[in-house]
CSV table of C-alpha atoms in Angstrom, one decimal:
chain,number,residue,atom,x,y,z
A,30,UNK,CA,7.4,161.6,194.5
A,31,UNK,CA,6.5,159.5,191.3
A,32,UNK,CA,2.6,160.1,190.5
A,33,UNK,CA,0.7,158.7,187.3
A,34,UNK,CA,-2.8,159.0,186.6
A,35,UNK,CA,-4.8,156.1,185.2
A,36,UNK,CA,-8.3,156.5,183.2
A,37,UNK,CA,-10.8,154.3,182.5
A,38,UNK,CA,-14.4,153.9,181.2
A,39,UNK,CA,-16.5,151.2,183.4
A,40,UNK,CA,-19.9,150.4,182.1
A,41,UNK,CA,-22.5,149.0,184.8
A,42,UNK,CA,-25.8,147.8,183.3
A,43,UNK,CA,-29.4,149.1,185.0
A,44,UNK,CA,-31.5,146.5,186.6
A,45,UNK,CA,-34.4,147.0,184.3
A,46,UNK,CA,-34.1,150.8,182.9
A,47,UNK,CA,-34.1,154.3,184.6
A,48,UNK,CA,-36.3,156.5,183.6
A,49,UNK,CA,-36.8,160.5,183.9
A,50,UNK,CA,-38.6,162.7,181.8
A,51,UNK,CA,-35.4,163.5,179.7
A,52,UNK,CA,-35.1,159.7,178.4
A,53,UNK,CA,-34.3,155.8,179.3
A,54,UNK,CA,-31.3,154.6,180.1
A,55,UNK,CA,-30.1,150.5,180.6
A,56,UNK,CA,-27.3,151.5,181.4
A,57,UNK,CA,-24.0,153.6,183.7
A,58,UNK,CA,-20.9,154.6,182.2
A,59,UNK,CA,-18.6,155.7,184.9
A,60,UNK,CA,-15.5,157.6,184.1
A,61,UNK,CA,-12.6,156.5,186.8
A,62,UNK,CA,-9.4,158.1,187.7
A,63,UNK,CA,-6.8,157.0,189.7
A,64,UNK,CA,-3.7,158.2,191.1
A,65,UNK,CA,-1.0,156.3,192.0
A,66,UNK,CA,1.8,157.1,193.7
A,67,UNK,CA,5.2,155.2,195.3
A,68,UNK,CA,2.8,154.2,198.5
A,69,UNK,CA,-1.0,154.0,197.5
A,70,UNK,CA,-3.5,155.3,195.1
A,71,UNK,CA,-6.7,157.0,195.1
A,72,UNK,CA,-9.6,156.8,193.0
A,73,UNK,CA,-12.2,158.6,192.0
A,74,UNK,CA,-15.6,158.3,189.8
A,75,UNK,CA,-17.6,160.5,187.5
A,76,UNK,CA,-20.7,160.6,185.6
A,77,UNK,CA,-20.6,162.0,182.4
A,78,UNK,CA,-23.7,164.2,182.0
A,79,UNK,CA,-25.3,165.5,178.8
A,80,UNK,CA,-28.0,167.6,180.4
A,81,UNK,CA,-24.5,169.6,181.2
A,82,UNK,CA,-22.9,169.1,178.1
A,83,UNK,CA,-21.2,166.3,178.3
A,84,UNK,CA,-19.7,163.2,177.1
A,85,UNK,CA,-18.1,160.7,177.6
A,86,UNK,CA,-15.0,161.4,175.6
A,87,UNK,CA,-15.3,165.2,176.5
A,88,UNK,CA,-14.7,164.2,180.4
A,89,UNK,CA,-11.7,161.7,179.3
A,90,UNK,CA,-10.4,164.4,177.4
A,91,UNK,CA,-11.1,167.1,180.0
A,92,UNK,CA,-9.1,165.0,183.0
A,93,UNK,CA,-6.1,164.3,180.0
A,94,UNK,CA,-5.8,168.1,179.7
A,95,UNK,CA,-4.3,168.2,183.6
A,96,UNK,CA,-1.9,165.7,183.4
A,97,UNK,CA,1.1,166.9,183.7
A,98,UNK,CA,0.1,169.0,187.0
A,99,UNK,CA,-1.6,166.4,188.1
A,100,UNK,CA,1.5,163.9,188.2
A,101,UNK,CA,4.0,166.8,189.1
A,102,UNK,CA,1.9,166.8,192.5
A,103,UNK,CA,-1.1,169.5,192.2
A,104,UNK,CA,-3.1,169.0,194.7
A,105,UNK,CA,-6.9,169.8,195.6
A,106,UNK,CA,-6.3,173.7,195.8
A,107,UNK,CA,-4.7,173.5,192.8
A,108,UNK,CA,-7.1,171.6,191.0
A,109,UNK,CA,-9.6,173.5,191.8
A,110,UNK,CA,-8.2,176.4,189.7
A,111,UNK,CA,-7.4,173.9,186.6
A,112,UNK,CA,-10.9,172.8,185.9
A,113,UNK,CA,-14.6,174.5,186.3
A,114,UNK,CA,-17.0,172.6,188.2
A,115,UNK,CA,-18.4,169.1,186.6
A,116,UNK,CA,-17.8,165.8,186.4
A,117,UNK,CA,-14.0,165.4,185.1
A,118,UNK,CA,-13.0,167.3,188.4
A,119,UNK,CA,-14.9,165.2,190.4
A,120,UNK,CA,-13.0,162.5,189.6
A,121,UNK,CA,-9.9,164.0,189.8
A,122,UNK,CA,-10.9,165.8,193.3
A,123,UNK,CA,-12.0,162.7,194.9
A,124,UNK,CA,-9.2,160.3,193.8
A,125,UNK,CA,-7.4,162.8,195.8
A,126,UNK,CA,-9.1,162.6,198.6
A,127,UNK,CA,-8.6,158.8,198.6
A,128,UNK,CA,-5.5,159.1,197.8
A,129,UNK,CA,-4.0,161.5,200.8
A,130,UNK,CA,-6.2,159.2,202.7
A,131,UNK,CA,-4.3,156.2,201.6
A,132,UNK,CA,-1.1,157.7,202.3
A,133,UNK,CA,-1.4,159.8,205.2
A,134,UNK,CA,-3.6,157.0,207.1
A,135,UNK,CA,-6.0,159.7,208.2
A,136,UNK,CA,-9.4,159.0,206.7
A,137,UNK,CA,-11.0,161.1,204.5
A,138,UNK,CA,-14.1,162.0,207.0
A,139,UNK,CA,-11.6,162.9,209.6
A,140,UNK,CA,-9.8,165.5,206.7
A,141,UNK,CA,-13.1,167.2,206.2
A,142,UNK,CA,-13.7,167.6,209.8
A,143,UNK,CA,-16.1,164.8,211.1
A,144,UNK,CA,-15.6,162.6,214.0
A,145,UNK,CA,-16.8,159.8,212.6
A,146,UNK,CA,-19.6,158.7,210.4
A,147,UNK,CA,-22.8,157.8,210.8
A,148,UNK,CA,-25.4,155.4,209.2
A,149,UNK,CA,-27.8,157.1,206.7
A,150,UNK,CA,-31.2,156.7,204.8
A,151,UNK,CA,-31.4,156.9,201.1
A,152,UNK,CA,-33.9,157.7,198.9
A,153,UNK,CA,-35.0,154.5,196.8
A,154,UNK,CA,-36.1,156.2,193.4
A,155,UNK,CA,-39.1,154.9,191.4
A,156,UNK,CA,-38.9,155.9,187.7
A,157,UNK,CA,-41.7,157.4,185.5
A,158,UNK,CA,-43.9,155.2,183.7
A,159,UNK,CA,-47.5,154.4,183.5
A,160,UNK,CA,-49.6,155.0,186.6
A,161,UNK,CA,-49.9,151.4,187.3
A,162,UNK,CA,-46.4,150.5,186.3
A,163,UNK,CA,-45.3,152.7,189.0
A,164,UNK,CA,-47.9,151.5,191.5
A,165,UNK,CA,-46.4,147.9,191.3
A,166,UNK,CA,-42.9,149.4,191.5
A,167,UNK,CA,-43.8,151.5,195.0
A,168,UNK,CA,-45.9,148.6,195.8
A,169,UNK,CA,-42.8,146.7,195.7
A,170,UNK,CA,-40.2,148.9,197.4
A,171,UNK,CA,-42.7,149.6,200.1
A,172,UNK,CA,-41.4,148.8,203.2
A,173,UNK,CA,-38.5,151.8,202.2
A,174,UNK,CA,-39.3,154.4,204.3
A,175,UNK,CA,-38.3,157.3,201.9
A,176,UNK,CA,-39.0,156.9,198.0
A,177,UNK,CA,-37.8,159.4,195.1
A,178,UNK,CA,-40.5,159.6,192.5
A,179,UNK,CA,-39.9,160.6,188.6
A,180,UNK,CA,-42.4,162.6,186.9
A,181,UNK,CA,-42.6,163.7,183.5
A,182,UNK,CA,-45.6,166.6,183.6
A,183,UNK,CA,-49.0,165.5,181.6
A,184,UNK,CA,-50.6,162.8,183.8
A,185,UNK,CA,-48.6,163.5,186.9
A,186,UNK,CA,-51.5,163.5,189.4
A,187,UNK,CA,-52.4,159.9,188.2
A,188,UNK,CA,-48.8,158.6,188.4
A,189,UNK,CA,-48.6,160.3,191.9
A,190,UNK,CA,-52.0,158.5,193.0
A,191,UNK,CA,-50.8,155.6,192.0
A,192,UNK,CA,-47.3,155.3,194.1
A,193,UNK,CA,-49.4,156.9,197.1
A,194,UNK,CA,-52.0,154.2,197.0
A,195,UNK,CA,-48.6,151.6,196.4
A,196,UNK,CA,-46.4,152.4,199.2
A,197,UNK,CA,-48.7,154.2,201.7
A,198,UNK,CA,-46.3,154.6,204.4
A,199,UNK,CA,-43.5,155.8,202.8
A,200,UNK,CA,-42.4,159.6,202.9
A,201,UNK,CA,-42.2,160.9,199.1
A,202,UNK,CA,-39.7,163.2,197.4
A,203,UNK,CA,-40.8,163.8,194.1
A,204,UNK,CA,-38.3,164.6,191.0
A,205,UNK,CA,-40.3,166.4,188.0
A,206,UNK,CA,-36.6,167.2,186.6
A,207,UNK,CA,-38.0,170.5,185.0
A,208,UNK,CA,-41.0,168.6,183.2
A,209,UNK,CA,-43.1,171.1,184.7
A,210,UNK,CA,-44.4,174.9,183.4
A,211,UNK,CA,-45.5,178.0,185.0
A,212,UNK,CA,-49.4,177.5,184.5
A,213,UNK,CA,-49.8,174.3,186.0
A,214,UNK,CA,-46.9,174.7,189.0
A,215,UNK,CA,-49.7,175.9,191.3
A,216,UNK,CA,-52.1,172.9,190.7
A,217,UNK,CA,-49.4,170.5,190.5
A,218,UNK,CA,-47.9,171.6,194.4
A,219,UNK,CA,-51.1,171.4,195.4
A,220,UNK,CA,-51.5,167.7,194.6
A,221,UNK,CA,-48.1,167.1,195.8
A,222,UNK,CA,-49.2,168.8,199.2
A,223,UNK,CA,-52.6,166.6,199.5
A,224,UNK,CA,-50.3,163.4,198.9
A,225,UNK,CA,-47.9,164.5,201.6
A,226,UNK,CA,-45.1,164.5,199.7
A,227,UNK,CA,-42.1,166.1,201.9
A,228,UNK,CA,-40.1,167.7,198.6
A,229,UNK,CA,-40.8,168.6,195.7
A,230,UNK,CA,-37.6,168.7,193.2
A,231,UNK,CA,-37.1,170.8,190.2
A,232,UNK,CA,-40.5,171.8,188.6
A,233,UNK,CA,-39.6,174.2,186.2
A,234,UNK,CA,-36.8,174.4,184.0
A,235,UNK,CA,-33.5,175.8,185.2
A,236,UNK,CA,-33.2,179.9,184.1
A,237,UNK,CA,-37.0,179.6,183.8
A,238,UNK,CA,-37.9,179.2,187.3
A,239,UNK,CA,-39.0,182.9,188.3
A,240,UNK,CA,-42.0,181.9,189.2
A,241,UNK,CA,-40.8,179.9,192.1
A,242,UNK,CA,-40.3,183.3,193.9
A,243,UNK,CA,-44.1,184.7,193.7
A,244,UNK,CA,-46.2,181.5,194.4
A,245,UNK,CA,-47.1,179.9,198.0
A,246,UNK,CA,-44.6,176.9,198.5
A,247,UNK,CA,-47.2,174.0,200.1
A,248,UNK,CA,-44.2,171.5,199.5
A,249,UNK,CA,-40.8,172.6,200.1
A,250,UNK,CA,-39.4,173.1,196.4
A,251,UNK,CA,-35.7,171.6,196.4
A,252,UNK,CA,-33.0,173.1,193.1
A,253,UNK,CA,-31.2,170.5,191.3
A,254,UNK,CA,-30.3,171.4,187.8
A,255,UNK,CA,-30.2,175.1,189.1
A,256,UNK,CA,-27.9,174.4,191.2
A,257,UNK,CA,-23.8,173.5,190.7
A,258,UNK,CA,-21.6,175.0,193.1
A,259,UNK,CA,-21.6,178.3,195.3
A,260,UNK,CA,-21.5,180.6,192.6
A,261,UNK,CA,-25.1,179.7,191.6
A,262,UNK,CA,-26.3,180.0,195.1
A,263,UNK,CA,-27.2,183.7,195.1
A,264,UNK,CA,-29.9,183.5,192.5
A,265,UNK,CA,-32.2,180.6,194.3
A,266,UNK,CA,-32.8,183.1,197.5
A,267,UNK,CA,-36.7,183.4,197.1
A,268,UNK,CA,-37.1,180.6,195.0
A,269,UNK,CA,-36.1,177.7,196.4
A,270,UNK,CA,-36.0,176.0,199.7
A,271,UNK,CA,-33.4,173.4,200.0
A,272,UNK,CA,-30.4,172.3,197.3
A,273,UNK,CA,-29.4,169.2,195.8
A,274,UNK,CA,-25.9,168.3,196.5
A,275,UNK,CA,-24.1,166.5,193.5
A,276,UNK,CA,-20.7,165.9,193.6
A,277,UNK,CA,-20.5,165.6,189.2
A,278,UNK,CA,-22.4,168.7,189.5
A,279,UNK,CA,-19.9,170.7,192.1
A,280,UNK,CA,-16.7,169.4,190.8
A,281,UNK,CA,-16.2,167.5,193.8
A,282,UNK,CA,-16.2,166.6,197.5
A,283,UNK,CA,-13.9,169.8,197.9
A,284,UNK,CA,-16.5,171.8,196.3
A,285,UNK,CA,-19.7,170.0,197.7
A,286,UNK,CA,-19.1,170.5,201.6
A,287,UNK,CA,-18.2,174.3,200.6
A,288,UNK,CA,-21.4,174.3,199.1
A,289,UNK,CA,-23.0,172.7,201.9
A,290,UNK,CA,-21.3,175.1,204.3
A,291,UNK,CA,-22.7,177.8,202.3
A,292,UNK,CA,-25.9,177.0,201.6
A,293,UNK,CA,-27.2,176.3,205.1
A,294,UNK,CA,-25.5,179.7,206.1
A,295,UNK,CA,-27.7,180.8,203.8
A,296,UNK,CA,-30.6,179.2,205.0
A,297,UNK,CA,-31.3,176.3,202.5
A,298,UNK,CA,-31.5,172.8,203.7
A,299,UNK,CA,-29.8,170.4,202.2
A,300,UNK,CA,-30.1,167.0,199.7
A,301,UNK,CA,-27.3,164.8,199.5
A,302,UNK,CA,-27.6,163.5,195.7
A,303,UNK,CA,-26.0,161.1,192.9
A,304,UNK,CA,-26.2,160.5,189.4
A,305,UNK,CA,-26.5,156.5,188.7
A,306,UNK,CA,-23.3,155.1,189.3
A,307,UNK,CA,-21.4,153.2,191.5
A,308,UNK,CA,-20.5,152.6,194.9
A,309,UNK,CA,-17.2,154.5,194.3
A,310,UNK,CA,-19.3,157.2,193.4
A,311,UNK,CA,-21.4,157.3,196.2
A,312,UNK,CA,-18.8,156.7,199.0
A,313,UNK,CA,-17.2,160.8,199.3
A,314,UNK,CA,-21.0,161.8,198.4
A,315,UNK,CA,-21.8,160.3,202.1
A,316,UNK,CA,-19.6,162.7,203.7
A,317,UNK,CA,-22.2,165.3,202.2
A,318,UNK,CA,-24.9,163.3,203.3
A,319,UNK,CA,-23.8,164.2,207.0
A,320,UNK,CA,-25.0,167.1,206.7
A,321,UNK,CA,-27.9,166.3,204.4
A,322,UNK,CA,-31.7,166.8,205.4
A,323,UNK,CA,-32.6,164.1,202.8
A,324,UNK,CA,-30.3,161.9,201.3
A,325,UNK,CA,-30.8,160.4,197.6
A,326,UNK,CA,-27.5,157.9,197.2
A,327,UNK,CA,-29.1,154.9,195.8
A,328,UNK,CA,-27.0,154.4,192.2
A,329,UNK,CA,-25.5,150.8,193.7
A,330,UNK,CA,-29.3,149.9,193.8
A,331,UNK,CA,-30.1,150.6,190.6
A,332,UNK,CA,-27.4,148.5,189.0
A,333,UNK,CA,-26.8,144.7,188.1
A,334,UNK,CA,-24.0,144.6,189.6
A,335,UNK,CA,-21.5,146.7,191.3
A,336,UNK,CA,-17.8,147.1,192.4
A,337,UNK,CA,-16.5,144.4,194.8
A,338,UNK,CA,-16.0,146.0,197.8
A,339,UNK,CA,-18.4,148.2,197.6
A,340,UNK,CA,-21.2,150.1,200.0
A,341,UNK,CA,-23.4,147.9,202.0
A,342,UNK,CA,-26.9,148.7,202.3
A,343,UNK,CA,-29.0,147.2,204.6
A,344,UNK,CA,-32.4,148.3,203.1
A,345,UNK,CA,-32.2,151.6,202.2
A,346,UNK,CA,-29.7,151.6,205.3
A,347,UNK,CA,-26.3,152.7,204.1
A,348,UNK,CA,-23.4,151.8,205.9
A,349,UNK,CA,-20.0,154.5,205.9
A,350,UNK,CA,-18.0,153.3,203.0
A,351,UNK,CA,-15.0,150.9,204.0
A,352,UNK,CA,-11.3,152.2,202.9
A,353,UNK,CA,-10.8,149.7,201.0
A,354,UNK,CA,-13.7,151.7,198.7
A,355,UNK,CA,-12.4,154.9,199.0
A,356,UNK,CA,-11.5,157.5,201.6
C-alpha cells in the first residue's frame, strides 16, 4: 500500500455576512485533507475554529504532525489516539471514511450501520442584526419550515418579535451562542416560550452554565459550546436537554455517532450541527443527522458558491450526499 496525504486551504465567500454574537464573517476557510492511495482517495473538511483555539495554520500544522502514521496506514482507531478531539481530526477521520468507502465499495452509511439514508430537514439560520433587518430576512426565508435564529443578548425580545411576526409559520430554534447571563435567563425563556420557539441553544456561557440546573426549562435548552465529545457528556445531566452534534467539535464522524450513541442512552435528544462550510463538510455530518431530533446543516446555503458536486437541497430538503462527494 502507497498512501499520501494532501492539504489544502479552500476559501468560500458568505452570501452577504454571517453573523453571531461573537463577530461577522464574509467569509469560510475550509481546511481539506485527502488521502490517496494506489485505488482511490478520501477527503475530508474542517473548520478551523477560534472560539476553540484555533487557526488556521494551527489545524494545518496539527494534521502535518500525523503524517507519517497516516501514510504508513493508521487507520480510524488509530487516529483516534494521535489527536484530541477538534477540527484537524475531523478532517483526517472523515477522509477516512471516504476513503475505505472508495476502496472497499461499501458506502460509508452502510460502515456505520444504516440501511440506507434518508431525506432530511435543515435548519435555515437567520443571523443577528437589527430587529427589522431580521424581520425582512425571516420574511424572506419563510416558506422554510424550521429557522435557526442568532441572538446576541440586549434587545433580544425585539429581534425575536420581529422574525415571529416575519416567518409566522415556521418552527424556531434560537442560537444565543452564550450571549446570555444568569439574571435575565429566566425572562429571556420565557419570551422564547410565548414565541413558541422549539429550542433554545446555548444561553449562558460554557463552564458558567450552573444555573441551567435550578431553573424551570419552558423551552428545551440544547448544549453547543459545552459540548465536544463523550467525555463532556457527564456534566450537562441536569442542565441541559438535548446536544449539538458537531463533527469539528467531536473530532469526527467516528467520534460524533459515539456521541450520539451516548447521549441518547443518556437521555439527551439530539441536534445534528455544522460550522459554515461546505458540502464536503456537511455530507458525513448527515449520517448524524439520522439520528438527529433537529438538524442544522445549512453551510452550502450560506455560501456564494460551493463545491461541484456537491449536496442538493431542495428547499431546506437535503438530499443523501452522492459518492462522488464523499462516503
Amino acid at each position: 500500500m502507497t498512501r499520501k496525504l494532501s492539504i489544502v486551504v479552500e476559501t468560500y465567500p458568505i452570501a452577504g455576512q454571517f453573523v453571531i454574537s461573537r463577530g461577522a464573517k464574509t467569509e469560510a476557510v475550509v481546511v481539506t485533507a485527502t488521502l490517496i492511495e494506489d485505488r482511490g482517495l478520501g477527503r475530508g473538511e474542517c473548520v478551523p475554529y477560534a472560539r476553540y483555539g484555533e487557526c488556521v495554520e494551527g489545524v494545518v500544522a496539527a494534521i502535518e504532525s500525523v503524517r507519517d502514521p497516516l501514510e504508513a496506514g493508521a487507520d480510524r482507531a488509530a487516529l483516534q489516539r494521535l489527536l484530541p478531539a477538534g477540527a484537524p481530526r475531523n478532517a483526517l477521520d472523515c477522509a477516512l471514511w471516504d476513503l475505505e468507502a472508495k476502496l472497499s465499495g461499501v458506502p460509508a452509511y452502510a460502515t456505520a450501520g444504516f440501511e440506507a439514508l434518508s431525506p432530511l430537514v435543515t435548519a435555515y439560520t437567520i443571523s443577528v442584526g437589527a430587529p427589522d433587518e431580521m424581520r425582512a430576512a425571516a420574511a424572506k426565508a419563510a416558506s422554510r419550515p424550521l429557522l435557526k435564529i442568532k441572538l446576541a443578548g440586549e434587545g433580544d425580545e425585539a429581534r425575536l418579535a420581529a422574525v415571529r411576526a416575519g416567518a409566522p409559520e415556521s418552527v424556531l430554534i434560537v442560537d444565543a451562542n452564550e450571549s446570555w447571563d444568569e439574571a435575565t435567563l429566566a425572562r429571556r425563556l420565557a419570551v422564547c416560550a410565548d414565541f413558541g420557539v422549539a429550542l433554545v441553544e446555548q444561553p449562558l456561557p460554557a463552564g458558567r452554565d450552573e444555573a441551567l440546573a435550578r431553573l424551570a426549562h419552558p423551552v428545551p435548552i440544547c448544549a453547543d459550546e459545552s459540548v465536544h465529545d463523550r467525555a463532556s457528556l457527564a456534566p450537562l445531566m441536569g442542565r441541559y436537554d438535548a446536544i449539538n452534534i458537531k463533527l469539528d467539535k467531536t473530532g469526527g464522524l467516528t467520534e460524533a455517532l459515539a456521541l450520539a450513541r451516548a447521549a441518547q442512552d443518556m437521555g439527551f435528544s439530539i441536534m445534528a450541527g455544522c460550522m459554515v462550510g461546505t458540502s464536503l463538510a456537511m455530507a458525513p455530518a448527515t449520517l448524524v443527522g439520522q439520528k438527529a431530533n433537529f438538524v442544522d446543516l445549512d453551510g452550502p446555503l450560506l455560501l456564494a458558491r460551493d463545491r461541484i458536486p456537491g449536496l442538493s437541497y431542495e428547499g431546506s430538503t437535503l438530499a443523501p450526499p452522492l459518492s462522488q462527494l464523499w462516503g
